[in-house]
Amino acid sequence: MPVTAHARPPELSRQRDQRADARRNHDHLLEVARLVVAEQGVGASLRDVARRAEVGLGTLYRHFPTREALLDALLRQGFARLVELADELAATHTAVDALTAWLRELALSAAVYRGLPTALAATLDDPDSALSTACGALRRAGGQLLANAQAEGSVRPDVTGLDVFALATAVAALAEQGPLAERRDHLLGVLFDGLRPGPPLATQPLPRGPRDDAGPPHG
Amino acid sequence: MPVTAHARPPELSRQRDQRADARRNHDHLLEVARLVVAEQGVGASLRDVARRAEVGLGTLYRHFPTREALLDALLRQGFARLVELADELAATHTAVDALTAWLRELALSAAVYRGLPTALAATLDDPDSALSTACGALRRAGGQLLANAQAEGSVRPDVTGLDVFALATAVAALAEQGPLAERRDHLLGVLFDGLRPGPPLATQPLPRGPRDDAGPPHG
DNA sequence: ACCTGAACACCGTTCAAGT
DNA sequence: ACCTGAACACCGTTCAAGT
């Protein structure tokens, strides 16, 4: 087997081969994007990013073909840290505390950019998104913590990693609304307590299914 | 006291005074809007609405000065029905079942248009929105059911009407994502179980507060 | 009193032309 | 190999001109 270029991560090698101006543009674009997204949220104007980076609009699209590719680059480090954190917490805390602490960190991390919690939840829909592979790693990390707690019997067995990931980001999304910001930890507490095993709150008669009268197009 | 025009709802009287063509445009616009919003979600193109209603763009804006005013008109009936339903459930079910059944209906109703759950949650932020007064009535109705259940001691006392309203719409928003659609009732069940009184799941050490390293602008 | 649609200031995305 | 920016097809919103 030849020794040359057999296992170097493709991203890194691509960066190596880049022309100097391309590499400079890439990095500068990322810096500026971080500022603009911090200001305007994940729906930030891409034109603004290119403008403030003093770069042609096509250059932005060349380096980040889609908005989610840009977000992915912006979030890569923080996501990696979260994945590591899962292992650290698993090693240092009880299963339940590791799970809840990690989910809280997930909610905090999702709040770094306005609209990100919703964007992460939207990721669940199309697995082709540039963000969704990164989210997959997050979900696996959280799923492991969940499985640990479930194996102990301290968390109800009928919730999935998808469930808790979605619920945590949903709480993060709610906390973006002004009056709920300070209740974030409280809402997370309600969510966590919903994970306790035990009899359900309601006898769940569900008085009727989807109403047959007055649907959206004609009511 | 004069008998003339002392308590007629202003909306109805305004409709009375309208010119015939105005009234026709108003109603037709509403019909078309219902279709377009059903197709495209709450972010639907207002231009499309005017176009398909075969009406000048300014006419749409005259009748519905903002997107939320249009949504409000679209949702008025369903919201009124939900408020009534709260009383009906309170009269016919236990406090807990009335609360959970109503919250489930809220989540179902919020799902009639794509993006509506998020729009309802966003309402909590600015009380000046055309939707927020309608949401206020919803929250009051739900808050009463919650208070009933809390008075019984069957629901934890440290949640507010705002909390449960927000959480229910958040679950509705999650259920818009494909893989979670069929888990809507399950997620609601987790939420409801989070309302049970009792000791918290975690001892909540919250290993560290907001991280001091790697914030959004520089990490 | 109401309707109309052009005008304005924005978008995202693509792609021929340059270097 | 990479950058540029005009071009295209959309938006929401306003407002002078019409009837």
CSV table of C-alpha atoms (C1' of nucleotides) in Angstrom, one decimal:
chain,number,residue,atom,x,y,z
A,1,MET,CA,0.0,0.0,0.0
A,2,PRO,CA,1.3,3.4,-0.9
A,3,VAL,CA,1.8,5.8,2.0
A,4,THR,CA,0.6,8.9,0.3
A,5,ALA,CA,-2.7,10.4,1.1
A,6,HIS,CA,-4.5,7.3,2.3
A,7,ALA,CA,-6.5,8.5,5.3
A,8,ARG,CA,-6.2,12.3,5.5
A,9,PRO,CA,-9.6,13.8,6.2
A,10,PRO,CA,-10.9,15.2,2.9
A,11,GLU,CA,-11.8,18.5,4.4
A,12,LEU,CA,-8.4,19.2,5.7
A,13,SER,CA,-6.6,18.1,2.5
A,14,ARG,CA,-8.9,20.3,0.5
A,15,GLN,CA,-8.0,23.2,2.7
A,16,ARG,CA,-4.3,22.4,2.0
A,17,ASP,CA,-4.8,22.4,-1.7
A,18,GLN,CA,-6.6,25.7,-1.7
A,19,ARG,CA,-5.2,28.8,-3.3
A,20,ALA,CA,-4.1,31.4,-0.8
A,21,ASP,CA,-6.8,33.9,-1.6
A,22,ALA,CA,-9.4,31.2,-1.5
A,23,ARG,CA,-8.4,30.2,2.0
A,24,ARG,CA,-8.3,33.8,3.1
A,25,ASN,CA,-11.8,34.4,1.8
A,26,HIS,CA,-13.1,31.3,3.4
A,27,ASP,CA,-11.8,32.2,6.8
A,28,HIS,CA,-12.8,35.8,6.5
A,29,LEU,CA,-16.3,34.9,5.3
A,30,LEU,CA,-16.7,32.7,8.4
A,31,GLU,CA,-15.7,35.5,10.7
A,32,VAL,CA,-18.1,38.0,9.2
A,33,ALA,CA,-20.9,35.4,9.0
A,34,ARG,CA,-20.5,34.8,12.8
A,35,LEU,CA,-21.1,38.5,13.4
A,36,VAL,CA,-24.0,38.8,11.0
A,37,VAL,CA,-25.7,35.7,12.2
A,38,ALA,CA,-25.2,36.8,15.8
A,39,GLU,CA,-27.0,40.0,14.8
A,40,GLN,CA,-29.7,38.8,12.5
A,41,GLY,CA,-30.2,35.2,13.5
A,42,VAL,CA,-30.0,32.1,11.3
A,43,GLY,CA,-32.1,33.7,8.7
A,44,ALA,CA,-29.5,36.4,8.2
A,45,SER,CA,-29.1,38.1,4.8
A,46,LEU,CA,-26.5,36.2,2.9
A,47,ARG,CA,-26.0,39.3,0.7
A,48,ASP,CA,-25.1,41.2,3.9
A,49,VAL,CA,-22.5,38.6,4.8
A,50,ALA,CA,-20.9,38.9,1.4
A,51,ARG,CA,-21.1,42.7,1.4
A,52,ARG,CA,-19.6,43.1,4.8
A,53,ALA,CA,-16.9,40.6,4.0
A,54,GLU,CA,-16.2,42.8,0.9
A,55,VAL,CA,-16.4,39.8,-1.3
A,56,GLY,CA,-18.4,38.9,-4.4
A,57,LEU,CA,-21.8,37.2,-3.8
A,58,GLY,CA,-20.7,34.3,-5.9
A,59,THR,CA,-17.6,33.8,-3.7
A,60,LEU,CA,-19.9,33.2,-0.7
A,61,TYR,CA,-21.9,30.6,-2.6
A,62,ARG,CA,-18.7,28.9,-3.8
A,63,HIS,CA,-17.4,28.4,-0.3
A,64,PHE,CA,-20.8,27.7,1.3
A,65,PRO,CA,-23.2,26.5,-1.3
A,66,THR,CA,-26.2,26.7,1.0
A,67,ARG,CA,-27.2,28.6,4.1
A,68,GLU,CA,-27.0,25.4,6.1
A,69,ALA,CA,-23.5,24.7,5.0
A,70,LEU,CA,-22.5,28.0,6.4
A,71,LEU,CA,-24.3,27.3,9.6
A,72,ASP,CA,-22.7,23.9,9.8
A,73,ALA,CA,-19.3,25.5,9.5
A,74,LEU,CA,-20.3,28.1,12.2
A,75,LEU,CA,-21.4,25.4,14.6
A,76,ARG,CA,-18.9,22.6,14.0
A,77,GLN,CA,-16.7,23.3,17.0
A,78,GLY,CA,-19.5,23.8,19.4
A,79,PHE,CA,-21.2,20.6,18.3
A,80,ALA,CA,-18.0,18.6,18.7
A,81,ARG,CA,-17.6,20.0,22.2
A,82,LEU,CA,-21.1,18.8,23.0
A,83,VAL,CA,-20.4,15.3,21.8
A,84,GLU,CA,-17.3,15.2,24.0
A,85,LEU,CA,-19.2,16.6,26.9
A,86,ALA,CA,-21.6,13.6,26.7
A,87,ASP,CA,-18.7,11.2,27.4
A,88,GLU,CA,-17.3,13.4,30.2
A,89,LEU,CA,-20.7,13.7,31.9
A,90,ALA,CA,-21.3,9.9,31.6
A,91,ALA,CA,-18.0,9.3,33.3
A,92,THR,CA,-18.5,11.8,36.2
A,93,HIS,CA,-22.2,11.8,37.0
A,94,THR,CA,-25.1,9.5,37.6
A,95,ALA,CA,-26.9,8.5,34.5
A,96,VAL,CA,-29.9,10.7,35.2
A,97,ASP,CA,-27.8,13.7,36.0
A,98,ALA,CA,-25.6,13.2,33.0
A,99,LEU,CA,-28.7,13.1,30.8
A,100,THR,CA,-30.4,16.1,32.2
A,101,ALA,CA,-27.2,18.2,32.4
A,102,TRP,CA,-26.4,17.4,28.8
A,103,LEU,CA,-29.8,18.2,27.6
A,104,ARG,CA,-29.6,21.5,29.3
A,105,GLU,CA,-26.3,22.2,27.6
A,106,LEU,CA,-27.9,21.3,24.3
A,107,ALA,CA,-30.6,23.8,24.9
A,108,LEU,CA,-28.1,26.4,25.9
A,109,SER,CA,-25.9,25.8,22.9
A,110,ALA,CA,-28.9,25.9,20.5
A,111,ALA,CA,-29.6,29.4,21.8
A,112,VAL,CA,-26.3,30.9,20.6
A,113,TYR,CA,-28.0,32.1,17.5
A,114,ARG,CA,-31.6,33.3,17.2
A,115,GLY,CA,-33.7,30.8,15.3
A,116,LEU,CA,-31.1,28.0,15.7
A,117,PRO,CA,-33.3,25.9,17.9
A,118,THR,CA,-36.0,25.9,15.3
A,119,ALA,CA,-33.5,25.2,12.6
A,120,LEU,CA,-32.1,22.2,14.5
A,121,ALA,CA,-35.6,20.8,14.9
A,122,ALA,CA,-36.3,21.4,11.2
A,123,THR,CA,-33.2,19.3,10.5
A,124,LEU,CA,-35.1,16.2,11.6
A,125,ASP,CA,-37.3,16.5,8.5
A,126,ASP,CA,-34.7,16.2,5.7
A,127,PRO,CA,-31.6,14.1,6.4
A,128,ASP,CA,-29.9,15.6,3.3
A,129,SER,CA,-29.4,19.0,5.1
A,130,ALA,CA,-25.8,20.0,5.7
A,131,LEU,CA,-26.7,20.4,9.3
A,132,SER,CA,-28.4,17.0,9.8
A,133,THR,CA,-25.2,14.9,9.8
A,134,ALA,CA,-23.9,17.2,12.6
A,135,CYS,CA,-27.2,16.8,14.4
A,136,GLY,CA,-27.0,13.0,13.9
A,137,ALA,CA,-23.8,13.0,16.0
A,138,LEU,CA,-25.5,15.1,18.7
A,139,ARG,CA,-28.5,12.8,18.7
A,140,ARG,CA,-26.4,9.7,19.1
A,141,ALA,CA,-24.5,11.3,22.0
A,142,GLY,CA,-27.7,12.2,23.7
A,143,GLY,CA,-29.2,8.8,22.9
A,144,GLN,CA,-26.4,7.0,24.7
A,145,LEU,CA,-27.0,9.1,27.8
A,146,LEU,CA,-30.7,8.3,27.6
A,147,ALA,CA,-30.1,4.6,27.1
A,148,ASN,CA,-27.8,4.6,30.2
A,149,ALA,CA,-30.5,6.2,32.3
A,150,GLN,CA,-33.2,3.9,30.9
A,151,ALA,CA,-31.0,0.8,31.7
A,152,GLU,CA,-31.0,2.0,35.3
A,153,GLY,CA,-34.7,2.3,35.3
A,154,SER,CA,-34.6,5.9,36.3
A,155,VAL,CA,-36.1,7.2,33.1
A,156,ARG,CA,-39.2,5.8,31.4
A,157,PRO,CA,-38.5,3.4,28.6
A,158,ASP,CA,-40.9,4.7,26.1
A,159,VAL,CA,-39.0,7.8,25.0
A,160,THR,CA,-36.4,7.8,22.2
A,161,GLY,CA,-33.3,9.8,21.6
A,162,LEU,CA,-35.2,11.7,19.0
A,163,ASP,CA,-37.9,12.6,21.5
A,164,VAL,CA,-35.6,14.1,24.0
A,165,PHE,CA,-33.5,15.9,21.4
A,166,ALA,CA,-36.6,17.4,19.9
A,167,LEU,CA,-38.1,18.4,23.2
A,168,ALA,CA,-34.9,20.0,24.4
A,169,THR,CA,-34.5,22.1,21.3
A,170,ALA,CA,-38.2,23.0,21.5
A,171,VAL,CA,-37.7,24.4,25.0
A,172,ALA,CA,-34.7,26.3,23.7
A,173,ALA,CA,-37.0,27.7,20.9
A,174,LEU,CA,-39.6,28.8,23.5
A,175,ALA,CA,-36.9,30.5,25.6
A,176,GLU,CA,-36.3,32.8,22.6
A,177,GLN,CA,-39.6,34.4,23.3
A,178,GLY,CA,-39.1,37.2,25.8
A,179,PRO,CA,-41.4,36.3,28.6
A,180,LEU,CA,-40.2,32.7,28.7
A,181,ALA,CA,-36.5,33.4,28.7
A,182,GLU,CA,-36.2,33.4,32.4
A,183,ARG,CA,-38.3,30.3,32.7
A,184,ARG,CA,-36.0,28.2,30.5
A,185,ASP,CA,-34.6,26.1,33.3
A,186,HIS,CA,-38.1,25.7,34.8
A,187,LEU,CA,-39.5,24.4,31.4
A,188,LEU,CA,-36.6,22.1,31.2
A,189,GLY,CA,-37.5,20.9,34.7
A,190,VAL,CA,-41.0,20.1,33.6
A,191,LEU,CA,-39.6,18.2,30.6
A,192,PHE,CA,-37.2,16.3,32.7
A,193,ASP,CA,-40.0,15.4,35.2
A,194,GLY,CA,-42.0,14.1,32.2
A,195,LEU,CA,-39.3,11.5,31.8
A,196,ARG,CA,-39.9,10.0,35.3
A,197,PRO,CA,-41.3,6.6,35.2
A,198,GLY,CA,-44.7,6.1,36.6
A,199,PRO,CA,-48.4,6.2,35.9
A,200,PRO,CA,-49.6,8.9,33.4
A,201,LEU,CA,-51.2,12.1,34.7
A,202,ALA,CA,-54.4,11.7,32.8
A,203,THR,CA,-56.6,8.7,32.1
A,204,GLN,CA,-56.4,10.0,28.6
A,205,PRO,CA,-59.9,9.6,27.3
A,206,LEU,CA,-59.1,12.0,24.4
A,207,PRO,CA,-62.7,13.1,24.1
A,208,ARG,CA,-62.7,12.9,20.4
A,209,GLY,CA,-60.3,12.5,17.5
A,210,PRO,CA,-59.6,15.0,14.8
A,211,ARG,CA,-62.9,16.9,14.5
A,212,ASP,CA,-64.9,16.1,11.4
A,213,ASP,CA,-66.4,19.6,11.2
A,214,ALA,CA,-64.7,22.8,10.3
A,215,GLY,CA,-61.4,21.8,8.7
A,216,PRO,CA,-59.0,24.5,7.6
A,217,PRO,CA,-60.1,25.0,4.0
A,218,HIS,CA,-63.8,25.4,4.8
A,219,GLY,CA,-64.1,26.5,8.4
B,1,MET,CA,-80.1,56.4,27.5
B,2,PRO,CA,-80.6,56.3,23.8
B,3,VAL,CA,-81.4,53.0,22.3
B,4,THR,CA,-79.4,53.4,19.1
B,5,ALA,CA,-76.2,51.7,18.5
B,6,HIS,CA,-75.2,51.2,22.1
B,7,ALA,CA,-73.7,47.8,22.3
B,8,ARG,CA,-73.3,46.4,18.7
B,9,PRO,CA,-69.9,44.9,18.3
B,10,PRO,CA,-67.8,47.3,16.2
B,11,GLU,CA,-66.7,44.7,13.8
B,12,LEU,CA,-70.2,43.8,12.8
B,13,SER,CA,-71.3,47.4,12.4
B,14,ARG,CA,-68.3,48.1,10.3
B,15,GLN,CA,-69.2,45.3,8.0
B,16,ARG,CA,-72.7,46.7,7.7
B,17,ASP,CA,-71.4,50.1,6.7
B,18,GLN,CA,-69.1,48.7,4.1
B,19,ARG,CA,-69.6,49.2,0.4
B,20,ALA,CA,-70.9,46.2,-1.4
B,21,ASP,CA,-67.7,45.7,-3.4
B,22,ALA,CA,-65.6,46.1,-0.3
B,23,ARG,CA,-67.5,43.4,1.5
B,24,ARG,CA,-67.3,41.1,-1.4
B,25,ASN,CA,-63.5,41.6,-1.7
B,26,HIS,CA,-63.1,41.1,2.0
B,27,ASP,CA,-64.9,37.8,2.0
B,28,HIS,CA,-63.3,36.5,-1.2
B,29,LEU,CA,-59.9,37.5,0.0
B,30,LEU,CA,-60.5,35.4,3.1
B,31,GLU,CA,-61.6,32.4,1.1
B,32,VAL,CA,-58.5,32.6,-1.1
B,33,ALA,CA,-56.2,33.2,1.8
B,34,ARG,CA,-57.5,30.1,3.5
B,35,LEU,CA,-56.5,28.0,0.4
B,36,VAL,CA,-53.1,29.7,-0.1
B,37,VAL,CA,-52.2,29.5,3.6
B,38,ALA,CA,-53.3,25.9,3.7
B,39,GLU,CA,-50.9,25.3,0.8
B,40,GLN,CA,-47.9,27.4,1.7
B,41,GLY,CA,-48.2,27.8,5.5
B,42,VAL,CA,-48.4,31.0,7.6
B,43,GLY,CA,-45.5,32.5,5.6
B,44,ALA,CA,-47.5,32.3,2.4
B,45,SER,CA,-46.9,34.9,-0.3
B,46,LEU,CA,-49.3,37.7,0.2
B,47,ARG,CA,-48.8,38.6,-3.4
B,48,ASP,CA,-50.1,35.2,-4.3
B,49,VAL,CA,-53.2,35.7,-2.2
B,50,ALA,CA,-54.0,39.0,-4.0
B,51,ARG,CA,-53.2,37.5,-7.4
B,52,ARG,CA,-55.3,34.4,-7.0
B,53,ALA,CA,-58.1,36.6,-5.5
B,54,GLU,CA,-57.8,38.7,-8.7
B,55,VAL,CA,-57.6,41.8,-6.6
B,56,GLY,CA,-55.1,44.6,-6.5
B,57,LEU,CA,-52.3,44.2,-4.0
B,58,GLY,CA,-53.3,47.4,-2.2
B,59,THR,CA,-56.8,45.9,-1.7
B,60,LEU,CA,-55.4,43.1,0.3
B,61,TYR,CA,-53.4,45.5,2.5
B,62,ARG,CA,-56.5,47.7,3.0
B,63,HIS,CA,-58.5,44.8,4.4
B,64,PHE,CA,-55.7,43.1,6.2
B,65,PRO,CA,-53.0,45.7,7.0
B,66,THR,CA,-50.7,43.0,8.3
B,67,ARG,CA,-50.1,39.3,7.8
B,68,GLU,CA,-51.2,38.7,11.3
B,69,ALA,CA,-54.4,40.5,10.8
B,70,LEU,CA,-55.1,38.1,8.0
B,71,LEU,CA,-54.2,35.1,10.1
B,72,ASP,CA,-56.3,36.4,13.0
B,73,ALA,CA,-59.3,36.6,10.6
B,74,LEU,CA,-58.6,33.1,9.4
B,75,LEU,CA,-58.4,31.7,12.9
B,76,ARG,CA,-61.1,33.7,14.7
B,77,GLN,CA,-63.8,31.0,14.5
B,78,GLY,CA,-61.5,28.1,15.6
B,79,PHE,CA,-60.2,30.1,18.5
B,80,ALA,CA,-63.7,30.9,19.7
B,81,ARG,CA,-64.5,27.3,19.6
B,82,LEU,CA,-61.5,26.4,21.7
B,83,VAL,CA,-62.5,28.9,24.3
B,84,GLU,CA,-66.0,27.4,24.5
B,85,LEU,CA,-64.6,23.9,24.6
B,86,ALA,CA,-62.7,24.8,27.7
B,87,ASP,CA,-65.9,25.5,29.5
B,88,GLU,CA,-67.5,22.4,28.1
B,89,LEU,CA,-64.7,20.2,29.2
B,90,ALA,CA,-64.6,21.8,32.7
B,91,ALA,CA,-68.2,20.9,33.1
B,92,THR,CA,-68.0,17.3,31.9
B,93,HIS,CA,-64.6,16.0,32.9
B,94,THR,CA,-62.3,15.8,35.9
B,95,ALA,CA,-60.0,18.8,36.2
B,96,VAL,CA,-57.0,16.9,35.0
B,97,ASP,CA,-58.7,15.3,32.1
B,98,ALA,CA,-60.2,18.6,31.1
B,99,LEU,CA,-56.8,20.3,31.1
B,100,THR,CA,-55.0,17.6,29.2
B,101,ALA,CA,-57.8,17.1,26.6
B,102,TRP,CA,-58.0,20.9,26.0
B,103,LEU,CA,-54.2,21.2,25.6
B,104,ARG,CA,-54.4,18.4,23.1
B,105,GLU,CA,-57.1,20.2,21.2
B,106,LEU,CA,-55.0,23.3,21.3
B,107,ALA,CA,-52.0,21.4,19.8
B,108,LEU,CA,-54.3,19.9,17.1
B,109,SER,CA,-55.8,23.3,16.3
B,110,ALA,CA,-52.4,25.0,16.1
B,111,ALA,CA,-51.5,22.4,13.5
B,112,VAL,CA,-54.1,23.4,10.9
B,113,TYR,CA,-51.6,25.6,9.1
B,114,ARG,CA,-48.0,24.9,8.7
B,115,GLY,CA,-45.9,27.3,10.9
B,116,LEU,CA,-48.9,28.3,13.0
B,117,PRO,CA,-47.6,26.7,16.2
B,118,THR,CA,-44.4,28.7,15.9
B,119,ALA,CA,-46.4,31.9,15.0
B,120,LEU,CA,-48.5,31.4,18.1
B,121,ALA,CA,-45.5,31.0,20.3
B,122,ALA,CA,-43.9,34.1,18.7
B,123,THR,CA,-47.1,35.9,19.8
B,124,LEU,CA,-45.9,35.7,23.4
B,125,ASP,CA,-43.2,38.2,22.6
B,126,ASP,CA,-45.1,41.2,21.3
B,127,PRO,CA,-48.5,41.9,22.8
B,128,ASP,CA,-49.2,44.3,20.0
B,129,SER,CA,-49.6,41.6,17.4
B,130,ALA,CA,-53.0,41.2,15.9
B,131,LEU,CA,-52.9,37.6,16.9
B,132,SER,CA,-51.9,38.2,20.5
B,133,THR,CA,-55.3,39.3,21.8
B,134,ALA,CA,-56.8,36.2,20.3
B,135,CYS,CA,-54.1,34.2,22.0
B,136,GLY,CA,-54.7,36.0,25.3
B,137,ALA,CA,-58.3,34.6,25.3
B,138,LEU,CA,-56.9,31.1,24.6
B,139,ARG,CA,-54.4,31.5,27.4
B,140,ARG,CA,-57.0,32.6,29.9
B,141,ALA,CA,-59.2,29.6,29.0
B,142,GLY,CA,-56.4,27.2,29.4
B,143,GLY,CA,-55.2,29.0,32.6
B,144,GLN,CA,-58.6,28.4,34.2
B,145,LEU,CA,-58.4,24.7,33.5
B,146,LEU,CA,-54.9,24.6,34.9
B,147,ALA,CA,-56.0,26.5,38.0
B,148,ASN,CA,-58.8,24.0,38.6
B,149,ALA,CA,-56.4,21.1,38.4
B,150,GLN,CA,-53.9,22.8,40.6
B,151,ALA,CA,-56.6,23.5,43.2
B,152,GLU,CA,-57.3,19.8,43.3
B,153,GLY,CA,-53.6,19.1,43.9
B,154,SER,CA,-53.4,16.9,40.9
B,155,VAL,CA,-51.0,19.2,38.9
B,156,ARG,CA,-47.8,20.7,40.3
B,157,PRO,CA,-48.4,24.3,41.5
B,158,ASP,CA,-45.2,25.8,40.0
B,159,VAL,CA,-46.4,25.9,36.3
B,160,THR,CA,-48.2,28.9,34.9
B,161,GLY,CA,-50.8,29.2,32.1
B,162,LEU,CA,-48.1,30.6,30.0
B,163,ASP,CA,-45.9,27.6,30.6
B,164,VAL,CA,-48.5,25.0,29.5
B,165,PHE,CA,-49.7,27.1,26.5
B,166,ALA,CA,-46.1,27.5,25.3
B,167,LEU,CA,-45.3,23.8,25.8
B,168,ALA,CA,-48.4,22.6,24.0
B,169,THR,CA,-47.7,24.8,21.0
B,170,ALA,CA,-44.1,23.7,21.1
B,171,VAL,CA,-45.1,20.1,20.8
B,172,ALA,CA,-47.4,21.0,18.0
B,173,ALA,CA,-44.5,22.7,16.2
B,174,LEU,CA,-42.3,19.6,16.7
B,175,ALA,CA,-45.1,17.4,15.2
B,176,GLU,CA,-44.7,19.4,12.0
B,177,GLN,CA,-41.4,17.7,11.5
B,178,GLY,CA,-42.0,14.5,9.6
B,179,PRO,CA,-40.5,11.8,11.9
B,180,LEU,CA,-42.3,13.3,14.9
B,181,ALA,CA,-45.7,13.6,13.4
B,182,GLU,CA,-46.9,10.2,14.7
B,183,ARG,CA,-45.4,10.8,18.1
B,184,ARG,CA,-47.4,13.9,18.8
B,185,ASP,CA,-49.6,12.3,21.3
B,186,HIS,CA,-46.7,10.6,22.9
B,187,LEU,CA,-44.8,13.9,23.3
B,188,LEU,CA,-47.9,15.4,24.7
B,189,GLY,CA,-48.0,12.5,27.2
B,190,VAL,CA,-44.4,13.3,28.3
B,191,LEU,CA,-45.4,16.9,28.7
B,192,PHE,CA,-48.5,16.0,30.7
B,193,ASP,CA,-46.5,13.7,32.9
B,194,GLY,CA,-44.1,16.5,33.6
B,195,LEU,CA,-47.1,18.3,35.2
B,196,ARG,CA,-47.4,15.6,37.8
B,197,PRO,CA,-46.5,16.7,41.3
B,198,GLY,CA,-43.6,15.0,43.0
B,199,PRO,CA,-39.9,15.1,43.4
B,200,PRO,CA,-37.9,16.2,40.4
B,201,LEU,CA,-36.1,13.7,38.3
B,202,ALA,CA,-32.6,15.0,38.7
B,203,THR,CA,-30.8,16.5,41.7
B,204,GLN,CA,-30.0,19.2,39.2
B,205,PRO,CA,-26.4,20.0,39.9
B,206,LEU,CA,-26.2,21.9,36.6
B,207,PRO,CA,-22.5,21.3,36.3
B,208,ARG,CA,-21.7,24.8,35.2
B,209,GLY,CA,-23.5,27.9,34.2
B,210,PRO,CA,-23.2,29.6,30.8
B,211,ARG,CA,-19.7,28.7,29.6
B,212,ASP,CA,-17.2,31.5,29.7
B,213,ASP,CA,-15.2,30.1,26.8
B,214,ALA,CA,-16.1,30.0,23.1
B,215,GLY,CA,-19.1,32.3,22.8
B,216,PRO,CA,-20.7,32.8,19.5
B,217,PRO,CA,-18.7,35.8,18.1
B,218,HIS,CA,-15.3,34.3,18.8
B,219,GLY,CA,-15.7,30.5,19.0
C,1,DA,C1',-64.8,55.1,0.0
C,2,DC,C1',-62.5,52.0,-2.3
C,3,DC,C1',-59.5,49.9,-5.8
C,4,DT,C1',-55.3,49.6,-8.7
C,5,DG,C1',-50.7,48.7,-9.9
C,6,DA,C1',-46.3,50.9,-10.5
C,7,DA,C1',-42.4,52.0,-7.7
C,8,DC,C1',-39.1,51.1,-4.1
C,9,DA,C1',-36.0,48.5,-1.6
C,10,DC,C1',-35.0,44.4,-0.5
C,11,DC,C1',-34.2,39.0,-1.1
C,12,DG,C1',-31.8,34.1,-2.9
C,13,DT,C1',-29.6,31.9,-6.7
C,14,DT,C1',-27.2,31.4,-11.1
C,15,DC,C1',-23.8,32.0,-14.4
C,16,DA,C1',-21.0,34.3,-18.2
C,17,DA,C1',-17.1,36.9,-18.1
C,18,DG,C1',-12.9,37.9,-16.3
C,19,DT,C1',-8.0,37.1,-13.8
D,1,DA,C1',-8.9,27.7,-9.8
D,2,DC,C1',-11.1,31.2,-8.2
D,3,DC,C1',-13.5,35.7,-8.1
D,4,DT,C1',-17.0,39.1,-9.7
D,5,DG,C1',-21.3,41.2,-10.2
D,6,DA,C1',-25.1,41.6,-13.4
D,7,DA,C1',-29.3,39.2,-14.3
D,8,DC,C1',-33.5,36.8,-13.0
D,9,DA,C1',-37.3,35.9,-10.5
D,10,DC,C1',-39.2,36.6,-6.6
D,11,DC,C1',-40.6,39.2,-2.0
D,12,DG,C1',-43.3,43.0,1.4
D,13,DT,C1',-44.9,47.6,1.6
D,14,DT,C1',-46.3,52.2,0.2
D,15,DC,C1',-48.9,55.5,-2.2
D,16,DA,C1',-50.3,58.6,-6.2
D,17,DA,C1',-53.8,58.1,-9.4
D,18,DG,C1',-58.0,56.7,-10.7
D,19,DT,C1',-63.4,55.4,-10.2
